[in-house]
C-alpha cells in the first residue's frame, strides 16, 4: 500500500503531456496538445491534453482522466502500478505501508506475472555476463554478430543455461509461485507434477511493452541440434498478447516519433542489428503476421512506414499481405527489398552501418509502384496475366483512404501498365463500391440513438414539445457522461456539477440579511453556496453519479473543508476521473460546435461571470424541477377520480405555479442585471 501523502505527491508531480507523450504523438494547439486517440481508431486528431488542468480528453470516444487514469487504461496497469510508474519517472521515493498477508494475496495475478517476467529478464541477463557458460556461449555469440555492450543492455538480452530446471528452481527459491511461473510459460508443469524450464541453452530476447515492461521472451538456440526449434517463444498470457505487441517499439518509439518514419522488419535480430548501425526507428512484428492492432500502434507515432523485407519469395509475399492493411489504415507505405538471400541483419553485417543506411534510403520505393513493376515482370506480355494484374493493383489502390492519393496512384500505374487512366479509374470505382456494399451487409444494425422518452420517436426535427431536444446525433462524450438516456433535467444538473468541479474552490459574493435586518455582502466558496442552496430546497439529482459528486462536496463542506477538482483524481475512481475531466474540458471545447442555443448544450461562461452563473444555474435547476413536478401533478389529475385527491392536486399545482413565477422573476432579474 502506498501512503496517501505519497499518492498525492506522485499525482502532483505527473505532467500529463509527458506521460501521454510517451505513447501518443502530440502537437501543440494553443494552450493544449492534440493527437490521435489511442483508445479508438481515428484519423483526425480529437484527443486533447491540457497541461494546465493535468487531464486528457478524447472528443471522439469520450475517454478522459488524469495521468494515472491514462496509464491504467492504456497500459492496463493497476492503480498502484500506475502510481509506481509515475513515481519512477519523476524519481519520487515511494513510501509503502506494510502489506498484510491478505493484501499480498489480493495483489493481482497480472502484477505477479509482470514481476516474475521482470525477475526472469534480470536473471537471464546476469547469466549472460556473470556466468562462465553465459559468457563463453551467449555473450560470444552476440559479440560475433557485432553487438556492443550498450545495445545488449538496451535490449535486455540474456542467456539461459542448458539445464532442465535451473530457472524454475531459482525462481521458486526466490519466492515466486509455480502458478505464476506456469502462467507466464517460463516453466512447464507436466502431468506427473514434474517441472522444467521452457527455455534451455538459448540466448534470450525479452519482449517489452511500449512502456518497457517485460511481457515475454523469445529464445534462440545456438547448438546445431537437429530436432531443436531455432526459436522458442513465450506463449500468450494474461500480460502477453502477441497481436498487440511490436518487438522493439519500446526502444524505438522516440526515434520513430522524431524522424516521423518507422521501419518494419521481420526478425527481432534485425531490429537489434539496425539499432547497432544507428537506425533506431525500427520495429518487428516478430513471428506473427502483421495485425491491425500492431499497425495502429505504429500509427500513434507516425503515418510513414517503410517495410524492409527479405528478397526471397516468402519475403515478398509477406510484404504484399501487410501492405493492403497498412494502406487501409491510411499509412503511407514504402518498400525496401533486400537482394536475394539477404535480410537487414545479414546485409548490415556484410556491408556495415553506412552501407545499409544508404541502401535503405535509396531503395525505398512507393509500394504501389513497386508492386506494379514486380508483377509486370511476371506477366511477360501474357494478356490474361496482365488483366489479373490490373485487378490486383486496383484492389490495392482501393485500400488507400484518401481520394487525392488514390488518383495519384491511378496516374502512376496507368503509365507503368500502359493503360488509360479512365479504364483504371472505372475499375477502381467498381472495386470501392463493391467493398462498400459488402461492408454494409456485414455491419450490425445501428443501435437506436438516445431518446428522452420511450414513446417518442428519436427524431429531432419533428417539432416535439419536449423541454429537451431529442438529438439523434449528440456527440458520444455526452452519452458517455451518464451511460444512460439523457433525461429531462440532465442539462441543468450537469451545469451545477460542472460549476462545482470548475469553480468549487473559488469564491463568489452574495447579499444577505444580517441580524439587524440590513443587507450585507458576504463571500462564499462556490461549493458551499451551491450545497447550501440545494440542501435548502431538498433537491435530488436524477443522475446517480452527479448525486455522488454532489454528496462528496457536501460531506467535505460539513467537515469544514473545501475541495478542488484534483481531489477526485486521488480516489482511484476511473468513472469519476472521466466525468471530472469531461467537465473540466467542456469549458473550452464544446462551445465551438455544440454551444448554440438550438442544441441547448450547456457552455459554462468565462470565469468573471461565475457569480451570476452560479445563481442562474441554481434557479434554472429549480425551475426545471418545478416544471417537472407540475407535469407530474397534471398527469395525476388526468387519472384522479376521488374529489379529495383532485382538490389536493389542484392545490399543489397552484403552489408550484406560484413558485415557478417567483423563480421566473428571480431569473429575469439575474439575466438583466
Ligand atoms: Zn478516443
XYZ file of C-alpha atoms and ligand atoms in Angstrom:
674
model
C 0.000 0.000 0.000
C 1.355 3.396 -0.994
C 0.819 6.027 1.668
C -1.817 8.661 0.850
C 0.721 11.506 1.187
C 2.927 9.813 -1.364
C -0.020 9.279 -3.687
C -0.682 12.987 -3.569
C 2.957 13.830 -4.267
C 3.001 11.476 -7.240
C -0.187 12.864 -8.746
C 1.089 16.405 -8.300
C 4.374 15.589 -9.976
C 2.859 13.937 -13.042
C 2.987 16.116 -16.131
C 0.131 14.842 -18.237
C 1.735 15.904 -21.526
C 4.875 13.935 -20.630
C 3.018 10.824 -19.513
C 0.680 10.755 -22.503
C 3.502 11.891 -24.791
C 5.291 8.603 -24.136
C 2.557 6.790 -26.015
C 0.886 9.328 -28.273
C 2.467 11.792 -30.641
C 1.142 15.192 -29.559
C 1.189 18.524 -31.342
C 0.739 21.836 -29.572
C -2.532 23.586 -30.256
C -2.855 26.784 -28.248
C -2.766 26.027 -24.552
C -3.403 22.329 -25.202
C -1.863 19.474 -27.114
C -3.626 17.432 -29.703
C -3.080 13.913 -31.022
C -4.791 10.843 -32.379
C -6.712 8.969 -29.704
C -5.067 5.701 -28.581
C -8.388 4.382 -27.316
C -10.355 4.445 -30.501
C -9.474 4.348 -34.137
C -9.373 7.809 -35.627
C -7.583 9.607 -38.401
C -8.375 13.191 -37.442
C -6.982 14.019 -34.022
C -9.579 14.742 -31.369
C -7.558 13.634 -28.370
C -6.808 16.691 -26.261
C -4.286 17.037 -23.448
C -4.477 20.003 -21.126
C -1.191 20.550 -19.246
C -2.747 23.282 -17.125
C -5.510 21.009 -15.887
C -3.458 17.828 -15.861
C -6.009 15.897 -17.850
C -6.685 14.319 -21.221
C -9.972 14.087 -23.036
C -10.978 12.457 -26.299
C -13.831 14.184 -28.038
C -14.339 11.191 -30.271
C -14.869 8.382 -27.787
C -15.259 10.297 -24.544
C -12.328 8.736 -22.707
C -10.965 11.213 -20.203
C -8.991 11.412 -16.995
C -5.652 12.276 -15.464
C -2.208 10.708 -15.807
C -2.990 7.773 -13.534
C -6.198 7.014 -15.355
C -4.377 7.202 -18.670
C -1.797 4.609 -17.614
C -4.423 2.310 -16.162
C -6.493 2.454 -19.295
C -3.682 2.447 -21.812
C -1.129 0.134 -20.233
C -3.684 -1.881 -18.293
C -1.872 -1.031 -15.097
C -3.493 -1.457 -11.737
C -3.777 1.695 -9.645
C -0.565 1.065 -7.674
C 1.271 0.071 -10.851
C 0.335 3.355 -12.486
C 1.450 5.322 -9.437
C 4.738 3.442 -9.317
C 5.347 4.139 -12.990
C 4.919 7.881 -12.444
C 6.970 7.805 -9.254
C 9.827 6.150 -11.088
C 9.639 8.648 -13.933
C 9.847 11.614 -11.580
C 12.229 9.992 -9.088
C 9.784 10.086 -6.223
C 10.616 7.673 -3.466
C 7.663 5.507 -2.622
C 6.740 5.063 0.989
C 4.746 1.919 1.294
C 2.811 0.654 4.226
C 3.425 -2.946 5.207
C 1.206 -5.332 3.324
C -0.900 -7.762 5.266
C -0.882 -11.389 4.084
C -4.380 -10.881 2.732
C -3.293 -7.844 0.757
C -0.381 -9.735 -0.720
C -2.772 -12.435 -1.767
C -5.020 -9.857 -3.304
C -2.255 -8.492 -5.494
C -3.499 -9.159 -8.919
C -2.356 -12.068 -10.954
C -1.206 -9.605 -13.591
C 1.199 -7.986 -11.203
C 2.533 -11.415 -10.322
C 3.129 -12.207 -13.987
C 4.835 -8.866 -14.583
C 7.042 -9.352 -11.545
C 8.198 -12.827 -12.442
C 8.866 -11.786 -16.059
C 10.983 -8.911 -14.839
C 12.776 -11.245 -12.465
C 13.485 -13.692 -15.303
C 14.853 -10.967 -17.561
C 17.272 -9.832 -14.857
C 18.341 -13.400 -14.153
C 18.979 -14.218 -17.815
C 20.958 -11.055 -18.425
C 23.014 -11.731 -15.313
C 23.828 -15.220 -16.585
C 24.947 -13.686 -19.880
C 27.642 -11.549 -18.302
C 28.419 -13.199 -14.960
C 28.217 -16.916 -15.702
C 31.126 -18.626 -17.430
C 28.919 -20.570 -19.841
C 26.830 -17.489 -20.444
C 29.917 -15.509 -21.381
C 31.519 -18.208 -23.478
C 28.419 -19.180 -25.397
C 25.797 -16.435 -25.219
C 27.885 -13.285 -24.995
C 30.379 -14.653 -27.506
C 27.504 -15.185 -29.935
C 26.273 -11.597 -29.583
C 29.805 -10.206 -29.933
C 30.298 -12.311 -33.034
C 27.221 -10.663 -34.514
C 28.821 -7.294 -33.868
C 26.609 -6.196 -30.984
C 28.082 -3.800 -28.438
C 27.564 -3.997 -24.692
C 25.340 -0.919 -24.919
C 22.959 -2.480 -27.396
C 22.941 -5.780 -25.486
C 21.910 -3.834 -22.405
C 19.410 -1.659 -24.272
C 17.502 -4.750 -25.431
C 17.957 -6.616 -22.147
C 19.478 -9.631 -23.901
C 20.323 -12.682 -21.852
C 21.237 -16.333 -21.745
C 19.665 -19.369 -20.102
C 21.645 -22.417 -19.042
C 21.205 -25.719 -20.784
C 19.692 -27.429 -17.738
C 16.228 -28.867 -17.156
C 15.078 -26.764 -14.279
C 17.766 -24.242 -13.436
C 15.499 -21.206 -13.813
C 12.387 -22.751 -12.240
C 14.349 -23.806 -9.156
C 15.932 -20.376 -8.838
C 12.565 -18.602 -9.177
C 10.858 -20.897 -6.660
C 13.689 -20.336 -4.210
C 13.197 -16.587 -4.653
C 9.577 -16.860 -3.583
C 7.688 -16.983 -6.889
C 4.850 -19.470 -7.084
C 4.773 -22.294 -9.600
C 1.359 -20.929 -10.582
C 2.707 -17.649 -11.977
C 5.731 -19.401 -13.445
C 3.469 -21.705 -15.372
C 1.163 -18.906 -16.457
C 3.991 -16.880 -17.979
C 5.118 -20.049 -19.748
C 8.595 -19.765 -18.239
C 8.063 -23.107 -16.525
C 6.221 -26.128 -17.810
C 4.415 -28.419 -15.391
C 3.945 -31.991 -16.541
C 1.027 -34.231 -15.662
C 3.085 -36.032 -13.045
C 3.791 -32.688 -11.372
C 7.400 -32.502 -12.557
C 8.510 -29.055 -13.659
C 11.033 -27.950 -16.216
C 12.192 -24.770 -17.951
C 10.708 -23.778 -21.283
C 13.949 -22.099 -22.310
C 17.152 -24.133 -22.115
C 20.551 -23.323 -23.581
C 19.348 -20.331 -25.587
C 20.144 -16.664 -25.989
C 17.179 -14.704 -24.721
C 15.381 -11.741 -26.270
C 12.880 -10.204 -23.863
C 9.768 -8.686 -25.417
C 8.841 -5.338 -23.868
C 5.590 -3.416 -23.689
C 5.500 0.134 -25.039
C 6.270 1.379 -21.558
C 9.174 -1.004 -21.045
C 7.763 -3.854 -19.020
C 8.826 -7.379 -19.837
C 5.926 -9.331 -21.342
C 7.600 -12.488 -22.595
C 10.669 -13.942 -24.262
C 11.999 -15.295 -27.474
C 14.875 -17.757 -27.140
C 17.249 -18.685 -29.942
C 19.104 -21.978 -29.944
C 22.854 -21.877 -30.516
C 23.721 -25.548 -30.754
C 23.215 -27.266 -34.076
C 20.915 -29.917 -32.605
C 18.695 -31.037 -35.458
C 15.439 -31.619 -33.557
C 15.519 -28.386 -31.577
C 13.471 -25.456 -32.894
C 15.564 -22.441 -33.846
C 13.316 -20.130 -31.849
C 11.191 -20.861 -28.802
C 8.740 -18.159 -27.736
C 6.721 -17.438 -24.623
C 3.100 -18.443 -25.057
C 0.347 -15.843 -24.895
C -0.561 -14.980 -21.341
C -2.598 -12.568 -19.290
C 0.071 -9.947 -19.978
C 1.439 -11.048 -23.366
C -0.791 -10.586 -26.369
C 1.326 -11.129 -29.459
C -1.013 -9.455 -31.904
C -0.832 -6.259 -29.865
C 2.919 -6.227 -29.342
C 5.693 -4.990 -31.581
C 9.244 -6.036 -30.917
C 11.496 -3.013 -30.389
C 8.773 -0.385 -30.089
C 9.819 0.496 -26.561
C 13.423 1.142 -27.640
C 12.448 2.787 -30.943
C 9.383 4.888 -30.221
C 11.188 8.161 -29.560
C 13.212 7.857 -32.712
C 10.125 6.904 -34.750
C 8.311 9.933 -33.468
C 11.290 12.236 -34.071
C 12.054 11.015 -37.586
C 8.344 10.642 -38.428
C 9.144 7.304 -40.017
C 9.052 3.686 -38.922
C 10.943 0.800 -40.480
C 9.206 -2.543 -40.245
C 11.355 -5.679 -40.348
C 10.693 -9.365 -39.919
C 13.015 -10.581 -37.193
C 13.932 -9.422 -33.694
C 17.598 -9.664 -34.544
C 17.060 -7.277 -37.484
C 15.756 -4.669 -35.067
C 18.799 -5.016 -32.840
C 21.330 -5.012 -35.679
C 19.791 -1.881 -37.177
C 19.986 -0.146 -33.801
C 23.628 -1.156 -33.676
C 24.026 0.545 -37.084
C 22.401 3.730 -35.840
C 18.982 3.141 -37.388
C 16.828 3.374 -34.292
C 13.338 3.836 -35.737
C 12.626 0.174 -36.361
C 10.214 -2.490 -35.108
C 9.441 -6.111 -35.938
C 6.119 -7.890 -35.988
C 8.174 -10.866 -34.777
C 6.695 -14.171 -35.675
C 3.094 -13.188 -36.239
C 1.848 -11.748 -39.490
C 1.188 -8.056 -39.095
C -2.102 -7.277 -37.345
C -4.320 -4.199 -37.451
C -3.591 -3.583 -33.772
C 0.130 -3.515 -34.446
C -0.379 -1.088 -37.316
C -2.374 1.215 -35.069
C 0.416 1.058 -32.508
C 2.835 2.368 -35.130
C 0.308 4.907 -36.369
C 0.335 6.579 -32.987
C 3.866 7.730 -33.670
C 3.931 8.207 -37.435
C 1.979 7.582 -40.615
C 5.071 6.861 -42.651
C 6.210 3.288 -42.776
C 8.900 1.597 -44.800
C 8.706 -2.165 -44.956
C 12.089 -3.915 -45.151
C 11.749 -7.438 -46.440
C 13.969 -10.294 -47.452
C 14.401 -10.605 -51.170
C 13.039 -14.145 -51.350
C 9.606 -15.262 -52.473
C 8.310 -15.636 -48.916
C 9.508 -12.160 -48.007
C 7.775 -10.606 -50.982
C 4.566 -12.448 -50.218
C 4.631 -11.272 -46.623
C 5.186 -7.706 -47.783
C 2.205 -7.878 -50.122
C -0.105 -9.114 -47.407
C 0.917 -6.472 -44.924
C 0.614 -3.588 -47.300
C -3.128 -3.645 -48.003
C -3.711 -3.385 -44.275
C -1.249 -0.541 -43.930
C -2.864 1.363 -46.783
C -6.294 0.831 -45.312
C -5.148 2.370 -42.055
C -4.136 5.447 -44.027
C -0.393 4.849 -43.726
C 1.959 5.993 -46.395
C 3.898 2.867 -47.348
C 7.246 2.381 -48.991
C 9.141 -0.826 -49.510
C 12.771 -1.876 -49.494
C 13.555 -5.300 -50.817
C 16.931 -6.759 -49.936
C 18.970 -8.670 -52.509
C 18.048 -12.319 -52.774
C 19.241 -14.282 -49.764
C 19.885 -11.209 -47.622
C 17.951 -9.772 -44.717
C 18.639 -6.489 -42.914
C 20.774 -8.302 -40.339
C 22.957 -10.191 -42.793
C 23.270 -7.165 -45.061
C 24.363 -4.937 -42.217
C 26.942 -7.442 -41.028
C 28.307 -7.905 -44.518
C 28.484 -4.268 -45.609
C 28.447 -2.224 -42.419
C 26.396 0.579 -40.950
C 26.922 3.246 -43.615
C 26.096 0.956 -46.497
C 22.843 -0.269 -45.032
C 21.757 3.256 -44.173
C 22.307 4.316 -47.771
C 20.716 1.196 -49.137
C 17.545 1.644 -47.128
C 17.254 5.312 -48.045
C 17.917 4.869 -51.752
C 15.902 1.716 -52.318
C 12.733 2.828 -50.587
C 10.070 2.735 -53.284
C 6.457 3.713 -53.150
C 4.672 0.445 -52.603
C 2.162 0.576 -55.399
C 4.850 1.389 -57.923
C 6.956 -1.407 -56.510
C 4.153 -3.931 -56.725
C 3.191 -2.924 -60.254
C 6.739 -3.264 -61.515
C 7.207 -6.569 -59.794
C 4.028 -8.113 -61.145
C 4.612 -6.663 -64.587
C 7.847 -8.592 -64.810
C 5.954 -11.780 -64.050
C 3.298 -11.317 -66.750
C 5.871 -11.216 -69.556
C 3.368 -9.945 -72.084
C 0.673 -12.541 -71.341
C -2.619 -10.588 -71.715
C -4.621 -12.809 -69.342
C -1.976 -12.454 -66.660
C -1.942 -8.734 -67.278
C -5.701 -8.454 -66.768
C -5.360 -10.243 -63.435
C -2.522 -7.922 -62.520
C -4.637 -4.838 -63.205
C -7.376 -6.176 -60.941
C -4.830 -6.858 -58.243
C -3.268 -3.393 -58.412
C -6.629 -1.654 -58.492
C -7.661 -3.660 -55.455
C -4.597 -2.423 -53.625
C -5.176 1.195 -54.636
C -8.755 0.923 -53.407
C -7.442 0.457 -49.874
C -5.974 3.968 -49.857
C -8.475 6.052 -47.888
C -7.631 9.455 -49.404
C -9.101 10.224 -52.794
C -6.309 12.559 -53.846
C -3.710 9.899 -53.163
C -5.747 7.285 -54.976
C -5.857 9.481 -58.063
C -2.103 9.925 -57.965
C -1.656 6.171 -57.934
C -4.040 5.766 -60.844
C -1.933 8.194 -62.838
C 1.301 6.448 -61.996
C 0.037 2.949 -62.664
C -1.570 3.995 -65.904
C 1.844 4.979 -67.185
C 3.541 1.851 -65.861
C 0.894 -0.519 -67.199
C 0.272 1.361 -70.398
C -3.469 1.514 -69.785
C -5.694 4.591 -69.924
C -6.362 6.401 -66.649
C -10.046 6.216 -67.431
C -10.050 2.410 -67.542
C -8.219 2.189 -64.233
C -10.453 4.774 -62.585
C -13.604 2.925 -63.698
C -12.218 -0.338 -62.373
C -11.302 1.395 -59.132
C -14.783 2.857 -58.658
C -16.279 -0.597 -59.158
C -13.923 -2.106 -56.634
C -14.630 0.521 -53.970
C -18.385 0.327 -54.337
C -18.285 -3.461 -54.127
C -16.349 -3.353 -50.907
C -18.636 -0.683 -49.538
C -21.665 -2.868 -50.228
C -20.011 -5.824 -48.566
C -19.308 -3.744 -45.518
C -22.901 -2.505 -45.333
C -24.243 -6.006 -45.499
C -21.931 -7.174 -42.780
C -22.476 -4.304 -40.415
C -24.801 -4.770 -37.477
C -27.976 -2.692 -37.289
C -27.075 0.596 -35.630
C -28.208 0.973 -32.038
C -31.114 3.359 -31.570
C -29.882 6.811 -30.647
C -30.524 8.016 -27.144
C -34.053 9.149 -26.548
C -35.648 11.160 -23.824
C -38.844 9.257 -23.729
C -39.530 5.777 -24.931
C -42.828 6.783 -26.519
C -41.234 9.424 -28.652
C -39.575 8.779 -31.959
C -35.988 9.915 -31.695
C -36.345 12.499 -34.414
C -35.030 15.969 -33.687
C -36.816 17.820 -36.448
C -40.316 16.590 -35.710
C -41.494 19.580 -33.725
C -41.637 17.650 -30.464
C -42.686 19.712 -27.500
C -40.323 18.098 -25.059
C -38.368 20.536 -22.961
C -35.141 18.975 -24.280
C -34.055 18.235 -27.771
C -34.139 14.638 -28.814
C -30.785 14.680 -30.513
C -30.059 11.781 -32.751
C -26.516 12.994 -33.190
C -25.404 14.004 -29.733
C -21.656 13.584 -29.537
C -20.504 10.398 -27.887
C -18.963 12.122 -24.939
C -22.334 13.446 -23.832
C -23.660 9.920 -23.817
C -20.587 8.649 -22.068
C -21.227 11.069 -19.247
C -24.212 9.234 -17.972
C -24.255 5.796 -19.536
C -27.998 6.130 -19.618
C -30.556 8.011 -21.697
C -30.398 11.745 -21.286
C -33.343 12.567 -19.045
C -35.337 15.734 -18.763
C -33.186 17.734 -16.332
C -29.817 16.411 -17.376
C -28.530 19.747 -18.702
C -29.448 21.662 -15.559
C -27.992 19.038 -13.262
C -24.824 18.844 -15.313
C -24.460 22.605 -15.203
C -24.444 22.566 -11.408
C -21.904 19.735 -11.243
C -19.752 21.491 -13.813
C -19.729 24.664 -11.700
C -18.809 22.665 -8.593
C -15.917 20.986 -10.373
C -14.653 24.032 -12.227
C -15.126 26.680 -9.564
C -15.948 24.830 -6.311
C -12.867 26.160 -4.533
C -13.201 29.749 -5.738
C -15.387 32.345 -4.079
C -18.377 34.448 -5.011
C -20.215 37.260 -3.246
C -23.884 37.499 -2.318
C -26.039 39.940 -0.364
C -27.686 38.527 2.761
C -29.726 39.950 5.564
C -27.801 40.225 8.852
C -29.264 40.081 12.375
C -30.137 43.783 12.276
C -32.090 43.308 9.085
C -29.507 45.085 6.904
C -28.361 43.728 3.584
C -24.648 42.983 3.691
C -22.310 41.426 1.210
C -20.783 38.085 2.197
C -18.180 35.970 0.468
C -18.800 32.261 -0.055
C -16.991 29.346 -1.564
C -18.888 28.360 -4.697
C -19.226 24.788 -3.453
C -20.577 25.910 -0.068
C -23.010 28.273 -1.744
C -24.342 25.621 -4.112
C -24.533 22.892 -1.485
C -26.356 25.195 0.926
C -28.863 26.312 -1.661
C -29.638 22.842 -2.939
C -29.938 21.355 0.547
C -32.351 24.165 1.425
C -34.732 23.061 -1.277
C -34.197 19.351 -0.810
C -33.309 18.800 -4.429
C -32.040 15.402 -5.512
C -30.124 14.684 -8.690
C -31.632 12.193 -11.045
C -28.222 11.087 -12.276
C -26.715 8.926 -9.509
C -23.134 9.905 -10.411
C -23.978 13.605 -10.160
C -25.627 12.915 -6.831
C -22.491 11.121 -5.667
C -20.235 14.002 -6.696
C -22.587 16.454 -5.024
C -22.581 14.356 -1.835
C -18.780 14.386 -1.776
C -18.775 18.193 -1.855
C -21.480 18.193 0.801
C -19.601 15.843 3.118
C -16.385 17.843 2.781
C -18.148 21.136 3.452
C -19.773 19.689 6.549
C -16.304 18.629 7.638
C -15.170 22.219 7.138
C -13.065 21.524 4.082
C -13.194 22.919 0.558
C -12.066 20.629 -2.221
C -10.906 21.350 -5.759
C -11.321 19.132 -8.770
C -7.949 17.449 -8.186
C -9.465 15.758 -5.136
C -11.348 13.339 -7.374
C -8.188 12.158 -9.065
C -6.889 10.798 -5.777
C -9.840 8.473 -5.302
C -8.935 5.764 -7.812
C -12.327 6.052 -9.415
C -11.857 5.954 -13.192
C -15.548 6.713 -13.741
C -15.257 9.908 -11.710
C -11.924 10.786 -13.359
C -13.692 10.595 -16.648
C -16.601 12.731 -15.523
C -14.433 15.351 -13.846
C -12.079 15.605 -16.791
C -15.011 15.952 -19.140
C -16.431 18.763 -17.035
C -13.065 20.489 -16.932
C -12.555 20.303 -20.671
C -16.097 21.233 -21.594
C -15.361 24.806 -20.678
C -13.178 25.313 -23.674
C -14.228 22.910 -26.349
C -17.877 22.155 -26.559
C -18.699 25.772 -27.098
C -17.324 25.864 -30.627
C -19.614 23.267 -32.075
C -22.288 22.483 -29.601
C -22.853 25.712 -27.789
C -25.599 27.221 -29.861
C -28.999 27.687 -28.356
C -30.808 25.186 -30.520
C -28.872 22.261 -29.201
C -29.007 23.551 -25.677
C -25.789 22.006 -24.633
C -24.518 23.893 -21.682
C -21.463 26.062 -22.121
C -20.036 27.496 -18.944
C -19.391 31.207 -19.076
C -15.991 32.811 -18.693
C -14.670 32.923 -15.188
C -15.503 36.537 -14.451
C -19.163 35.632 -14.621
C -19.088 32.862 -12.061
C -21.207 34.869 -9.622
C -24.061 35.322 -11.985
C -23.578 31.911 -13.483
C -23.938 30.068 -10.178
C -27.114 31.918 -9.247
C -28.603 31.450 -12.675
C -27.721 27.754 -12.751
C -29.320 27.146 -9.368
C -32.508 28.901 -10.424
C -32.583 27.050 -13.719
C -32.260 23.747 -11.899
C -35.106 24.671 -9.573
C -37.170 25.849 -12.499
C -36.627 22.551 -14.259
C -37.505 20.545 -11.180
C -40.646 22.603 -10.582
C -41.716 22.215 -14.194
C -41.221 18.511 -13.891
C -43.323 18.393 -10.719
C -46.108 20.410 -12.353
C -46.096 17.980 -15.243
C -46.381 15.067 -12.818
C -49.287 16.679 -10.989
C -51.071 17.254 -14.297
C -50.629 13.607 -15.196
C -52.057 12.579 -11.837
C -55.005 14.902 -12.310
C -55.847 13.197 -15.573
C -56.389 9.873 -13.838
C -57.602 11.018 -10.402
C -61.232 10.207 -9.585
C -61.597 10.948 -5.862
C -62.688 14.546 -5.312
C -60.398 14.969 -2.279
C -57.397 13.835 -4.264
C -58.324 16.231 -7.035
C -58.564 19.152 -4.592
C -55.183 18.302 -3.094
C -53.586 18.005 -6.508
C -55.080 21.285 -7.699
C -53.792 22.979 -4.561
C -50.349 21.581 -5.119
C -50.420 22.697 -8.710
C -51.298 26.226 -7.619
C -48.401 26.299 -5.146
C -45.998 25.035 -7.745
C -47.196 27.585 -10.283
C -46.550 30.417 -7.847
C -43.074 29.085 -7.120
C -42.495 28.905 -10.836
C -43.426 32.556 -11.164
C -41.070 33.527 -8.333
C -38.227 31.633 -9.933
C -39.014 33.232 -13.268
C -38.834 36.698 -11.743
C -35.577 35.989 -9.971
C -34.122 34.613 -13.181
C -35.204 37.671 -15.076
C -33.510 39.861 -12.523
C -30.269 37.983 -12.814
C -30.274 37.849 -16.565
C -30.980 41.576 -16.925
C -28.699 42.654 -14.079
Zn -10.957 8.378 -28.391
